[in-house]
Amino acid sequence: MTEVRTRFAPSPTGYLHIGGARTALFNYLFARHHGGKFILRIEDTDRERSTPEAIEAILEAMKWLELDHDEGPYFQSERYPLYKEKIQELLAKGKAYPCICTAEELDAKRQAAMKEKRKPSYDGTCRPADGAVAPLPTGKAYTVRFRSPRDGATVVKDAVKGEVVFDNRELDDLILARSDGTPTYNFCVVVDDIDMRITHIIRGDDHLGNTPRQIQLYEAFGHPLPQFAHVPLILGTDKARLSKRHGATSVTTYRDMGYLPEAVVNYLVRLGWSHGDQEIFSRAELIEKFSLQSVGKSAGVFNPEKFLWLNSHYLKSKSLAQLADDVIPFIAAKGYPVPRDKPWLEKMVATLRERAKTLAELVESAHYYLTDEISLDEKAIKKFLTPEAAEPLKSLIAKLTALSEFNEAGIEQEFTATLQEQGIPMGKLAQPVRVALTGSTMSPGIHDVIAVLGKERTLKRLRAALDYIHAPT
C-alpha cells in the first residue's frame, strides 16, 4: 500500500473553529493509524480576508491540541509559480481555454437565465470546438476556464457516503484563473493535493459539491484520484448548523474557558465517530482504533453539557502536579499572586477539583485560598456567626493555637474534641467556621480547607469572626 498522506487545509480568515478542529483531528488520527504523514497547508489565497493573526491562532490551536504535523505548514500564497505552470499545461492540452466575457456580460446572462427559470451557468460563449486549443487574446482581459465534460456523469466514490453521482450537464466550465491571473480555490486545491501526494482527503460534507469539479481536474492532469471521505457537519442542539448562537465555536475560546485539550480531542472525535459504546479514549487508543468505516453518516450534535461533563472527568483524573501547573495561567488572569509553593498549590487543587468542571471554575472557587480579601455572605453571617457560635469558636481557636502538627489528622482531632466538649453536632461548629474562613456556606471538607489555609491564616480569620460576634450592634 502507498504511504498514507492526509492533509488539513484551513483558510486563515478567523480562528480554528470546532468543525475545522474535528477535520484536522480525523486527518491526524487516520495518518497516525496507518503510520503515514499528516500535512498542514494554509490556504491563504483570499488576500483580503486572510490575516497573520488568524494563521497564528490556527497554529496555536493545533499545538494546544497536540495535532502535530509531519510537513508544513505550506502556504498557497507562496505557490503561485506552480499554479501558473499548471494553468499553462491545461491550456496547451486544450483542457482549458481563455474567456473574454466581461463581468457585466456574465451578470446579464445570469439574470436572463434566472428570469427564464434556468440554472444560471456559463453558456460556453468562448469555449472552442472539441479538441481545439484556443489562442490567448491580445489586448483584452480574460479569465481561464476549465473545459468540463458536457455529457455523462462524475461519480464520487466516498468512504463515508458511498457513491454520489453528479450529472455533468449541471457542472459548467469552472474558472481556474481570474482576469488578474490569480488562481481559484478548486484549482489550487487539486494542484496542491497532487503535488503533495495526498492519498486521502477527509473533510466536511459541505465540500462535497466541489468534489466532482476537482475529480474532473484530476482526470485532466492524468492523475489517479485520492480517496475522498466527506464527514457530516456538526449541528447545535436545535439541529441547525453549529454557529456562534450555540455558544463558543473557537477552539481557543474553550482553552481560555479552562477546558483541557485531552477533553476537547475526546469530545470532538465522538462527534461523528464511534467505537462501540466507549466514551473515554486515550490518545493511543484513538490512534489504534480510528477508521473511516466507523465514521457515521448522520450529523454529530454538539451538546455543551456532555462536553462539560467530559472535561470534568479529565479534570478529576489528571495528576495533581500537572493540574497545579495548568491552573497557574488562570490564577494570573484573575489577578491573584501566583503561589510559588508547588506542593501547597497541589493541596489546594486537590480540595477543589471534585467540584469544578473547568480550570477557570476551579480558580473561581479558590478565591478564599488565593486572597485574604474575602467577602462574607450577609445571609450566612446572620445565620451562623451568632452569639451561640462564640464559645465553640473560642474553644476551637484555643485548641488549634496549641496544635503543634497542623495537618488534617490533628485538625480533625481538635474539631472532634471541641464538639464533645461543647456537646454540639458537627454542623453547629463546621458552618460558622466555614463562613469565617471562606465567606460562604459551601466549600470542600472543612478540615481540608483549614489544612490548606494553614495555621496563621485560619486563626486570623476565626478571630475576626469571633470579634464580629462580640462587636456591639
Tab-separated table of C-alpha atoms in Angstrom:
chain	number	residue	atom	x	y	z
A	1	MET	CA	0.000	0.000	0.000
A	2	THR	CA	1.229	3.505	-0.878
A	3	GLU	CA	2.152	5.635	2.131
A	4	VAL	CA	-0.969	7.270	3.544
A	5	ARG	CA	-0.800	11.064	3.329
A	6	THR	CA	-3.585	13.242	4.704
A	7	ARG	CA	-3.820	16.996	4.966
A	8	PHE	CA	-5.596	19.716	6.908
A	9	ALA	CA	-6.007	22.841	4.818
A	10	PRO	CA	-7.666	25.713	6.716
A	11	SER	CA	-8.306	29.181	5.298
A	12	PRO	CA	-6.821	31.749	7.715
A	13	THR	CA	-9.813	34.062	7.809
A	14	GLY	CA	-10.557	33.521	11.509
A	15	TYR	CA	-9.879	31.269	14.455
A	16	LEU	CA	-9.829	27.474	14.293
A	17	HIS	CA	-13.438	26.533	14.920
A	18	ILE	CA	-14.808	23.301	16.304
A	19	GLY	CA	-15.679	21.844	12.890
A	20	GLY	CA	-12.230	22.600	11.493
A	21	ALA	CA	-10.549	21.124	14.554
A	22	ARG	CA	-12.514	17.899	14.131
A	23	THR	CA	-11.476	17.719	10.466
A	24	ALA	CA	-7.840	18.191	11.494
A	25	LEU	CA	-8.235	15.530	14.189
A	26	PHE	CA	-9.739	12.947	11.806
A	27	ASN	CA	-6.918	13.510	9.303
A	28	TYR	CA	-4.300	13.322	12.060
A	29	LEU	CA	-5.720	10.097	13.539
A	30	PHE	CA	-6.099	8.421	10.130
A	31	ALA	CA	-2.488	9.218	9.215
A	32	ARG	CA	-1.167	8.071	12.598
A	33	HIS	CA	-3.253	4.868	12.496
A	34	HIS	CA	-1.688	3.923	9.151
A	35	GLY	CA	1.811	5.111	10.017
A	36	GLY	CA	1.506	7.795	7.346
A	37	LYS	CA	2.075	11.538	7.126
A	38	PHE	CA	-0.151	14.425	8.230
A	39	ILE	CA	0.391	17.646	6.251
A	40	LEU	CA	-0.668	21.165	7.217
A	41	ARG	CA	-1.452	23.577	4.381
A	42	ILE	CA	-2.646	27.147	4.866
A	43	GLU	CA	-4.995	28.147	2.041
A	44	ASP	CA	-4.363	31.888	2.124
A	45	THR	CA	-5.189	32.881	-1.456
A	46	ASP	CA	-8.054	35.101	-0.223
A	47	ARG	CA	-5.770	38.080	0.273
A	48	GLU	CA	-8.432	40.395	1.649
A	49	ARG	CA	-9.673	38.087	4.407
A	50	SER	CA	-6.510	36.119	5.294
A	51	THR	CA	-4.583	37.592	8.220
A	52	PRO	CA	-1.322	36.780	10.027
A	53	GLU	CA	-3.293	36.810	13.296
A	54	ALA	CA	-5.609	34.074	12.033
A	55	ILE	CA	-2.652	31.985	10.852
A	56	GLU	CA	-1.044	32.306	14.277
A	57	ALA	CA	-4.325	31.412	16.008
A	58	ILE	CA	-4.713	28.256	13.887
A	59	LEU	CA	-1.134	27.139	14.573
A	60	GLU	CA	-1.558	27.892	18.280
A	61	ALA	CA	-4.773	25.869	18.487
A	62	MET	CA	-3.210	22.927	16.627
A	63	LYS	CA	-0.260	22.980	19.018
A	64	TRP	CA	-2.556	23.111	22.067
A	65	LEU	CA	-4.493	20.092	20.783
A	66	GLU	CA	-1.160	18.342	20.056
A	67	LEU	CA	-2.107	17.708	16.427
A	68	ASP	CA	1.498	17.756	15.295
A	69	HIS	CA	2.004	17.804	11.538
A	70	ASP	CA	4.795	15.996	9.688
A	71	GLU	CA	5.118	18.510	6.859
A	72	GLY	CA	4.288	22.184	6.518
A	73	PRO	CA	2.801	24.500	7.110
A	74	TYR	CA	2.756	25.143	3.384
A	75	PHE	CA	1.222	28.436	2.207
A	76	GLN	CA	-0.715	28.666	-1.047
A	77	SER	CA	0.310	32.313	-1.410
A	78	GLU	CA	3.903	31.105	-1.896
A	79	ARG	CA	2.977	28.583	-4.591
A	80	TYR	CA	1.720	30.844	-7.410
A	81	PRO	CA	4.509	29.896	-9.853
A	82	LEU	CA	3.373	26.250	-9.686
A	83	TYR	CA	-0.267	27.212	-10.277
A	84	LYS	CA	0.706	29.359	-13.267
A	85	GLU	CA	2.692	26.463	-14.729
A	86	LYS	CA	-0.256	24.078	-14.324
A	87	ILE	CA	-2.669	26.594	-15.911
A	88	GLN	CA	-0.385	26.726	-18.954
A	89	GLU	CA	-0.280	22.927	-19.062
A	90	LEU	CA	-4.088	22.690	-19.287
A	91	LEU	CA	-4.258	25.488	-21.867
A	92	ALA	CA	-1.648	23.744	-24.041
A	93	LYS	CA	-3.586	20.473	-23.909
A	94	GLY	CA	-6.883	22.142	-24.798
A	95	LYS	CA	-8.235	21.180	-21.371
A	96	ALA	CA	-8.718	24.857	-20.538
A	97	TYR	CA	-9.409	27.980	-22.577
A	98	PRO	CA	-9.370	31.794	-22.263
A	99	CYS	CA	-12.701	33.532	-21.717
A	100	ILE	CA	-13.086	37.228	-22.621
A	101	CYS	CA	-16.655	37.581	-21.357
A	102	THR	CA	-16.845	40.649	-19.112
A	103	ALA	CA	-18.363	40.671	-15.638
A	104	GLU	CA	-21.251	42.747	-16.984
A	105	GLU	CA	-21.929	40.265	-19.801
A	106	LEU	CA	-21.842	37.331	-17.404
A	107	ASP	CA	-24.170	39.085	-14.986
A	108	ALA	CA	-26.634	39.816	-17.799
A	109	LYS	CA	-26.567	36.123	-18.777
A	110	ARG	CA	-27.221	35.115	-15.164
A	111	GLN	CA	-30.144	37.490	-14.893
A	112	ALA	CA	-31.641	36.208	-18.161
A	113	ALA	CA	-31.280	32.582	-17.043
A	114	MET	CA	-32.959	33.282	-13.719
A	115	LYS	CA	-35.748	35.171	-15.441
A	116	GLU	CA	-36.309	32.148	-17.684
A	117	LYS	CA	-36.010	29.860	-14.619
A	118	ARG	CA	-32.894	28.207	-15.983
A	119	LYS	CA	-29.824	27.361	-13.910
A	120	PRO	CA	-27.513	30.412	-14.138
A	121	SER	CA	-24.468	28.595	-15.517
A	122	TYR	CA	-21.892	29.718	-18.068
A	123	ASP	CA	-23.188	29.159	-21.614
A	124	GLY	CA	-19.815	28.393	-23.249
A	125	THR	CA	-19.619	31.534	-25.409
A	126	CYS	CA	-15.810	31.420	-25.533
A	127	ARG	CA	-15.477	27.625	-25.448
A	128	PRO	CA	-13.591	26.366	-28.528
A	129	ALA	CA	-14.597	23.350	-30.546
A	130	ASP	CA	-13.749	19.955	-29.078
A	131	GLY	CA	-10.051	19.191	-29.434
A	132	ALA	CA	-9.135	22.761	-30.376
A	133	VAL	CA	-6.542	24.803	-28.483
A	134	ALA	CA	-7.690	28.411	-28.259
A	135	PRO	CA	-5.091	31.176	-28.729
A	136	LEU	CA	-4.653	33.639	-25.895
A	137	PRO	CA	-6.294	37.030	-26.549
A	138	THR	CA	-4.079	40.074	-27.027
A	139	GLY	CA	-5.041	43.430	-25.574
A	140	LYS	CA	-8.050	42.013	-23.732
A	141	ALA	CA	-8.545	40.863	-20.176
A	142	TYR	CA	-9.521	37.228	-19.889
A	143	THR	CA	-10.150	34.504	-17.369
A	144	VAL	CA	-9.097	30.894	-17.852
A	145	ARG	CA	-11.902	28.347	-17.784
A	146	PHE	CA	-11.788	24.570	-17.498
A	147	ARG	CA	-13.300	22.631	-20.394
A	148	SER	CA	-15.577	20.358	-18.393
A	149	PRO	CA	-17.278	17.327	-19.976
A	150	ARG	CA	-20.796	18.122	-21.173
A	151	ASP	CA	-22.314	14.671	-21.052
A	152	GLY	CA	-22.193	11.656	-18.781
A	153	ALA	CA	-21.727	11.775	-15.023
A	154	THR	CA	-18.976	12.257	-12.475
A	155	VAL	CA	-19.085	9.730	-9.636
A	156	VAL	CA	-17.651	10.467	-6.213
A	157	LYS	CA	-16.720	7.190	-4.517
A	158	ASP	CA	-16.850	8.389	-0.958
A	159	ALA	CA	-15.565	6.373	2.016
A	160	VAL	CA	-18.367	7.732	4.227
A	161	LYS	CA	-21.274	8.483	1.889
A	162	GLY	CA	-20.786	5.726	-0.669
A	163	GLU	CA	-21.247	6.612	-4.342
A	164	VAL	CA	-22.580	10.085	-5.116
A	165	VAL	CA	-23.403	10.766	-8.776
A	166	PHE	CA	-23.290	14.237	-10.371
A	167	ASP	CA	-24.750	14.925	-13.837
A	168	ASN	CA	-22.025	16.663	-15.856
A	169	ARG	CA	-24.631	18.892	-17.523
A	170	GLU	CA	-25.079	20.544	-14.132
A	171	LEU	CA	-21.392	21.483	-13.934
A	172	ASP	CA	-20.412	24.488	-16.052
A	173	ASP	CA	-16.913	25.480	-17.120
A	174	LEU	CA	-15.168	26.404	-13.904
A	175	ILE	CA	-12.936	29.499	-13.786
A	176	LEU	CA	-9.386	28.361	-12.992
A	177	ALA	CA	-7.707	31.761	-13.058
A	178	ARG	CA	-9.240	35.225	-12.686
A	179	SER	CA	-8.532	38.082	-15.084
A	180	ASP	CA	-5.704	39.311	-12.838
A	181	GLY	CA	-4.053	35.875	-13.113
A	182	THR	CA	-4.816	34.709	-9.561
A	183	PRO	CA	-5.873	31.047	-9.400
A	184	THR	CA	-9.175	29.952	-7.858
A	185	TYR	CA	-9.826	27.681	-4.879
A	186	ASN	CA	-10.798	24.428	-6.627
A	187	PHE	CA	-7.829	24.601	-8.981
A	188	CYS	CA	-5.260	25.346	-6.241
A	189	VAL	CA	-6.592	22.535	-4.075
A	190	VAL	CA	-6.169	19.923	-6.794
A	191	VAL	CA	-2.707	21.134	-7.840
A	192	ASP	CA	-1.565	21.116	-4.195
A	193	ASP	CA	-3.028	17.717	-3.400
A	194	ILE	CA	-1.344	16.212	-6.460
A	195	ASP	CA	1.975	17.919	-5.711
A	196	MET	CA	1.846	16.885	-2.033
A	197	ARG	CA	0.895	13.314	-2.956
A	198	ILE	CA	-2.242	13.353	-0.800
A	199	THR	CA	-3.837	9.908	-0.756
A	200	HIS	CA	-6.911	10.571	1.418
A	201	ILE	CA	-8.995	13.753	1.548
A	202	ILE	CA	-11.054	13.812	4.736
A	203	ARG	CA	-13.202	16.928	5.065
A	204	GLY	CA	-16.662	18.226	5.926
A	205	ASP	CA	-19.519	17.295	3.643
A	206	ASP	CA	-20.073	20.978	2.863
A	207	HIS	CA	-17.199	20.406	0.400
A	208	LEU	CA	-18.978	17.566	-1.403
A	209	GLY	CA	-20.330	19.950	-4.075
A	210	ASN	CA	-16.746	20.892	-5.037
A	211	THR	CA	-15.636	17.301	-5.414
A	212	PRO	CA	-16.928	16.462	-8.938
A	213	ARG	CA	-15.147	19.534	-10.351
A	214	GLN	CA	-11.967	18.510	-8.553
A	215	ILE	CA	-12.271	14.942	-9.851
A	216	GLN	CA	-12.514	16.282	-13.403
A	217	LEU	CA	-9.332	18.299	-12.825
A	218	TYR	CA	-7.514	15.205	-11.535
A	219	GLU	CA	-8.540	13.409	-14.702
A	220	ALA	CA	-7.447	16.338	-16.865
A	221	PHE	CA	-3.992	16.124	-15.280
A	222	GLY	CA	-3.980	12.337	-15.782
A	223	HIS	CA	-3.534	11.770	-12.060
A	224	PRO	CA	-5.155	8.945	-10.038
A	225	LEU	CA	-7.873	10.027	-7.650
A	226	PRO	CA	-7.338	10.159	-3.895
A	227	GLN	CA	-9.856	8.502	-1.577
A	228	PHE	CA	-12.489	11.056	-0.622
A	229	ALA	CA	-14.274	10.955	2.734
A	230	HIS	CA	-16.844	13.632	3.487
A	231	VAL	CA	-17.819	13.658	7.134
A	232	PRO	CA	-21.187	15.010	8.326
A	233	LEU	CA	-21.356	18.520	9.727
A	234	ILE	CA	-21.686	19.343	13.423
A	235	LEU	CA	-25.100	20.652	14.466
A	236	GLY	CA	-26.302	22.523	17.514
A	237	THR	CA	-28.889	21.032	19.880
A	238	ASP	CA	-31.585	22.678	17.731
A	239	LYS	CA	-30.265	20.630	14.770
A	240	ALA	CA	-29.157	23.785	12.948
A	241	ARG	CA	-25.585	24.099	11.723
A	242	LEU	CA	-23.260	24.918	14.630
A	243	SER	CA	-22.725	28.671	14.916
A	244	LYS	CA	-21.940	31.369	17.451
A	245	ARG	CA	-25.505	31.408	18.696
A	246	HIS	CA	-24.918	27.921	20.119
A	247	GLY	CA	-22.065	29.262	22.254
A	248	ALA	CA	-18.331	29.220	21.742
A	249	THR	CA	-17.216	27.721	18.423
A	250	SER	CA	-13.497	28.577	18.564
A	251	VAL	CA	-11.004	26.074	19.960
A	252	THR	CA	-9.006	28.800	21.694
A	253	THR	CA	-12.159	30.079	23.385
A	254	TYR	CA	-12.580	26.693	25.055
A	255	ARG	CA	-8.920	26.781	26.056
A	256	ASP	CA	-9.447	30.205	27.639
A	257	MET	CA	-12.588	28.936	29.404
A	258	GLY	CA	-10.478	26.311	31.130
A	259	TYR	CA	-11.185	23.187	29.082
A	260	LEU	CA	-8.400	20.624	28.822
A	261	PRO	CA	-7.003	19.686	25.378
A	262	GLU	CA	-7.492	15.968	26.112
A	263	ALA	CA	-11.187	16.590	26.741
A	264	VAL	CA	-11.581	18.676	23.583
A	265	VAL	CA	-9.932	15.970	21.469
A	266	ASN	CA	-12.007	13.202	23.081
A	267	TYR	CA	-15.250	15.135	22.634
A	268	LEU	CA	-14.579	16.176	19.035
A	269	VAL	CA	-13.684	12.685	17.863
A	270	ARG	CA	-17.014	11.385	19.182
A	271	LEU	CA	-18.931	13.926	17.063
A	272	GLY	CA	-19.347	11.599	14.116
A	273	TRP	CA	-17.125	8.638	15.047
A	274	SER	CA	-17.678	5.807	17.479
A	275	HIS	CA	-16.124	2.597	18.726
A	276	GLY	CA	-18.843	0.517	20.319
A	277	ASP	CA	-20.200	2.177	23.461
A	278	GLN	CA	-16.827	3.510	24.612
A	279	GLU	CA	-16.878	7.208	25.537
A	280	ILE	CA	-13.445	7.889	27.042
A	281	PHE	CA	-10.342	7.372	24.878
A	282	SER	CA	-6.661	7.976	25.427
A	283	ARG	CA	-4.664	9.406	22.529
A	284	ALA	CA	-3.060	5.989	21.965
A	285	GLU	CA	-6.483	4.297	21.854
A	286	LEU	CA	-7.791	6.804	19.320
A	287	ILE	CA	-4.825	6.219	17.028
A	288	GLU	CA	-5.212	2.456	17.363
A	289	LYS	CA	-8.976	2.325	16.799
A	290	PHE	CA	-9.722	5.147	14.341
A	291	SER	CA	-11.067	4.182	10.933
A	292	LEU	CA	-13.235	5.800	8.275
A	293	GLN	CA	-15.575	2.798	8.390
A	294	SER	CA	-16.647	3.919	11.877
A	295	VAL	CA	-17.487	7.476	10.836
A	296	GLY	CA	-21.259	7.882	10.871
A	297	LYS	CA	-23.390	9.217	8.030
A	298	SER	CA	-25.550	11.428	10.249
A	299	ALA	CA	-24.501	14.767	11.711
A	300	GLY	CA	-22.974	14.977	15.170
A	301	VAL	CA	-24.926	17.082	17.676
A	302	PHE	CA	-22.822	19.399	19.826
A	303	ASN	CA	-24.012	19.016	23.421
A	304	PRO	CA	-22.393	21.603	25.745
A	305	GLU	CA	-23.465	19.739	28.887
A	306	LYS	CA	-21.877	16.482	27.769
A	307	PHE	CA	-18.742	18.378	26.753
A	308	LEU	CA	-18.578	19.918	30.234
A	309	TRP	CA	-19.083	16.513	31.857
A	310	LEU	CA	-16.232	15.062	29.815
A	311	ASN	CA	-13.966	17.945	30.779
A	312	SER	CA	-14.747	17.426	34.462
A	313	HIS	CA	-13.808	13.747	34.041
A	314	TYR	CA	-10.365	14.709	32.726
A	315	LEU	CA	-10.014	17.341	35.438
A	316	LYS	CA	-10.572	14.723	38.131
A	317	SER	CA	-8.302	12.113	36.567
A	318	LYS	CA	-5.313	14.374	35.850
A	319	SER	CA	-2.278	14.264	38.133
A	320	LEU	CA	-2.227	16.942	40.819
A	321	ALA	CA	1.218	18.078	39.701
A	322	GLN	CA	0.016	18.685	36.137
A	323	LEU	CA	-3.241	20.257	37.281
A	324	ALA	CA	-1.331	22.645	39.544
A	325	ASP	CA	0.687	23.760	36.508
A	326	ASP	CA	-2.455	24.075	34.390
A	327	VAL	CA	-4.240	26.429	36.796
A	328	ILE	CA	-1.368	28.922	37.053
A	329	PRO	CA	-2.360	30.976	33.942
A	330	PHE	CA	-5.926	31.170	35.273
A	331	ILE	CA	-4.721	32.337	38.684
A	332	ALA	CA	-2.656	35.047	36.994
A	333	ALA	CA	-5.587	36.025	34.751
A	334	LYS	CA	-7.759	36.658	37.821
A	335	GLY	CA	-5.111	38.983	39.220
A	336	TYR	CA	-4.114	36.810	42.177
A	337	PRO	CA	-0.455	36.421	43.150
A	338	VAL	CA	0.761	33.112	41.663
A	339	PRO	CA	1.764	30.765	44.534
A	340	ARG	CA	5.382	29.643	44.336
A	341	ASP	CA	4.879	26.737	46.737
A	342	LYS	CA	4.038	23.915	44.282
A	343	PRO	CA	3.136	21.302	46.990
A	344	TRP	CA	0.748	23.841	48.558
A	345	LEU	CA	-0.830	24.537	45.166
A	346	GLU	CA	-1.333	20.793	44.623
A	347	LYS	CA	-3.077	20.524	48.026
A	348	MET	CA	-5.324	23.444	47.109
A	349	VAL	CA	-6.242	21.911	43.759
A	350	ALA	CA	-6.943	18.540	45.407
A	351	THR	CA	-9.669	20.099	47.594
A	352	LEU	CA	-11.452	21.779	44.671
A	353	ARG	CA	-11.238	19.601	41.590
A	354	GLU	CA	-14.102	17.258	42.532
A	355	ARG	CA	-16.500	20.211	42.398
A	356	ALA	CA	-15.052	22.055	39.374
A	357	LYS	CA	-15.803	21.372	35.716
A	358	THR	CA	-13.190	23.685	34.179
A	359	LEU	CA	-9.865	25.196	35.205
A	360	ALA	CA	-11.450	28.652	35.245
A	361	GLU	CA	-14.223	27.396	37.537
A	362	LEU	CA	-11.660	25.769	39.822
A	363	VAL	CA	-9.757	29.043	40.220
A	364	GLU	CA	-13.001	30.963	40.675
A	365	SER	CA	-13.871	28.733	43.621
A	366	ALA	CA	-10.339	29.074	45.071
A	367	HIS	CA	-10.666	32.781	45.904
A	368	TYR	CA	-10.539	32.258	49.687
A	369	TYR	CA	-7.272	30.325	49.301
A	370	LEU	CA	-5.643	32.802	46.935
A	371	THR	CA	-6.525	36.035	48.729
A	372	ASP	CA	-7.269	37.178	52.276
A	373	GLU	CA	-9.655	39.811	50.994
A	374	ILE	CA	-12.747	37.636	51.136
A	375	SER	CA	-16.278	38.994	51.189
A	376	LEU	CA	-18.651	37.361	53.645
A	377	ASP	CA	-22.183	36.460	52.558
A	378	GLU	CA	-24.605	38.568	54.602
A	379	LYS	CA	-27.209	35.828	54.957
A	380	ALA	CA	-24.565	33.315	56.038
A	381	ILE	CA	-23.185	35.735	58.646
A	382	LYS	CA	-26.589	36.375	60.188
A	383	LYS	CA	-27.427	32.692	60.272
A	384	PHE	CA	-24.145	31.244	61.565
A	385	LEU	CA	-21.971	33.931	63.162
A	386	THR	CA	-24.312	34.225	66.155
A	387	PRO	CA	-23.709	34.507	69.909
A	388	GLU	CA	-24.340	30.725	70.191
A	389	ALA	CA	-21.302	30.109	67.984
A	390	ALA	CA	-18.952	32.216	70.122
A	391	GLU	CA	-17.973	29.612	72.731
A	392	PRO	CA	-17.419	26.755	70.244
A	393	LEU	CA	-15.287	29.086	68.085
A	394	LYS	CA	-13.312	30.282	71.062
A	395	SER	CA	-12.658	26.689	72.164
A	396	LEU	CA	-11.559	25.643	68.645
A	397	ILE	CA	-9.258	28.667	68.343
A	398	ALA	CA	-7.531	27.697	71.572
A	399	LYS	CA	-7.080	24.096	70.505
A	400	LEU	CA	-5.805	24.954	67.022
A	401	THR	CA	-3.402	27.527	68.514
A	402	ALA	CA	-1.879	24.824	70.700
A	403	LEU	CA	-1.735	22.259	67.871
A	404	SER	CA	1.882	21.503	67.007
A	405	GLU	CA	1.312	19.230	63.946
A	406	PHE	CA	-1.053	21.341	61.832
A	407	ASN	CA	-2.345	18.654	59.445
A	408	GLU	CA	-5.702	17.113	58.559
A	409	ALA	CA	-5.479	14.408	61.237
A	410	GLY	CA	-4.589	16.857	64.005
A	411	ILE	CA	-7.221	19.361	62.872
A	412	GLU	CA	-9.935	16.683	62.793
A	413	GLN	CA	-8.914	15.541	66.299
A	414	GLU	CA	-9.269	19.074	67.715
A	415	PHE	CA	-12.578	19.527	65.915
A	416	THR	CA	-13.923	16.328	67.470
A	417	ALA	CA	-12.655	17.361	70.935
A	418	THR	CA	-14.409	20.750	70.601
A	419	LEU	CA	-17.696	19.110	69.577
A	420	GLN	CA	-17.566	16.730	72.542
A	421	GLU	CA	-16.608	19.493	74.950
A	422	GLN	CA	-19.419	21.781	73.765
A	423	GLY	CA	-21.957	18.993	73.319
A	424	ILE	CA	-22.952	20.138	69.837
A	425	PRO	CA	-23.334	18.422	66.434
A	426	MET	CA	-20.822	18.959	63.633
A	427	GLY	CA	-22.957	21.491	61.786
A	428	LYS	CA	-23.068	23.876	64.740
A	429	LEU	CA	-19.298	24.267	64.525
A	430	ALA	CA	-18.446	23.475	60.914
A	431	GLN	CA	-20.784	26.040	59.359
A	432	PRO	CA	-19.659	29.038	61.461
A	433	VAL	CA	-16.048	28.018	60.759
A	434	ARG	CA	-16.782	27.630	57.037
A	435	VAL	CA	-18.376	31.083	56.839
A	436	ALA	CA	-15.461	32.604	58.753
A	437	LEU	CA	-12.837	31.008	56.506
A	438	THR	CA	-14.463	31.071	53.069
A	439	GLY	CA	-17.202	33.677	53.268
A	440	SER	CA	-19.978	31.222	52.372
A	441	THR	CA	-21.675	28.025	53.497
A	442	MET	CA	-20.318	25.963	50.592
A	443	SER	CA	-16.759	24.638	50.489
A	444	PRO	CA	-14.722	21.437	50.431
A	445	GLY	CA	-14.373	19.457	53.663
A	446	ILE	CA	-13.678	21.922	56.473
A	447	HIS	CA	-10.643	20.006	57.782
A	448	ASP	CA	-9.110	20.144	54.294
A	449	VAL	CA	-9.828	23.877	53.967
A	450	ILE	CA	-8.116	24.593	57.306
A	451	ALA	CA	-5.104	22.461	56.389
A	452	VAL	CA	-4.637	24.281	53.074
A	453	LEU	CA	-5.143	27.750	54.582
A	454	GLY	CA	-2.575	26.945	57.248
A	455	LYS	CA	-2.425	27.851	60.925
A	456	GLU	CA	-1.776	31.587	60.720
A	457	ARG	CA	-4.452	32.437	58.140
A	458	THR	CA	-7.014	30.130	59.737
A	459	LEU	CA	-6.599	31.611	63.226
A	460	LYS	CA	-6.637	35.158	61.885
A	461	ARG	CA	-9.984	34.590	60.137
A	462	LEU	CA	-11.519	32.720	63.080
A	463	ARG	CA	-10.523	35.505	65.463
A	464	ALA	CA	-12.017	38.085	63.098
A	465	ALA	CA	-15.269	36.103	63.126
A	466	LEU	CA	-15.234	35.993	66.926
A	467	ASP	CA	-14.656	39.756	67.039
A	468	TYR	CA	-17.617	40.198	64.710
A	469	ILE	CA	-19.868	38.175	67.022
A	470	HIS	CA	-18.741	40.163	70.092
A	471	ALA	CA	-18.935	43.537	68.355
A	472	PRO	CA	-21.764	45.772	69.621
A	473	THR	CA	-24.694	46.028	67.199
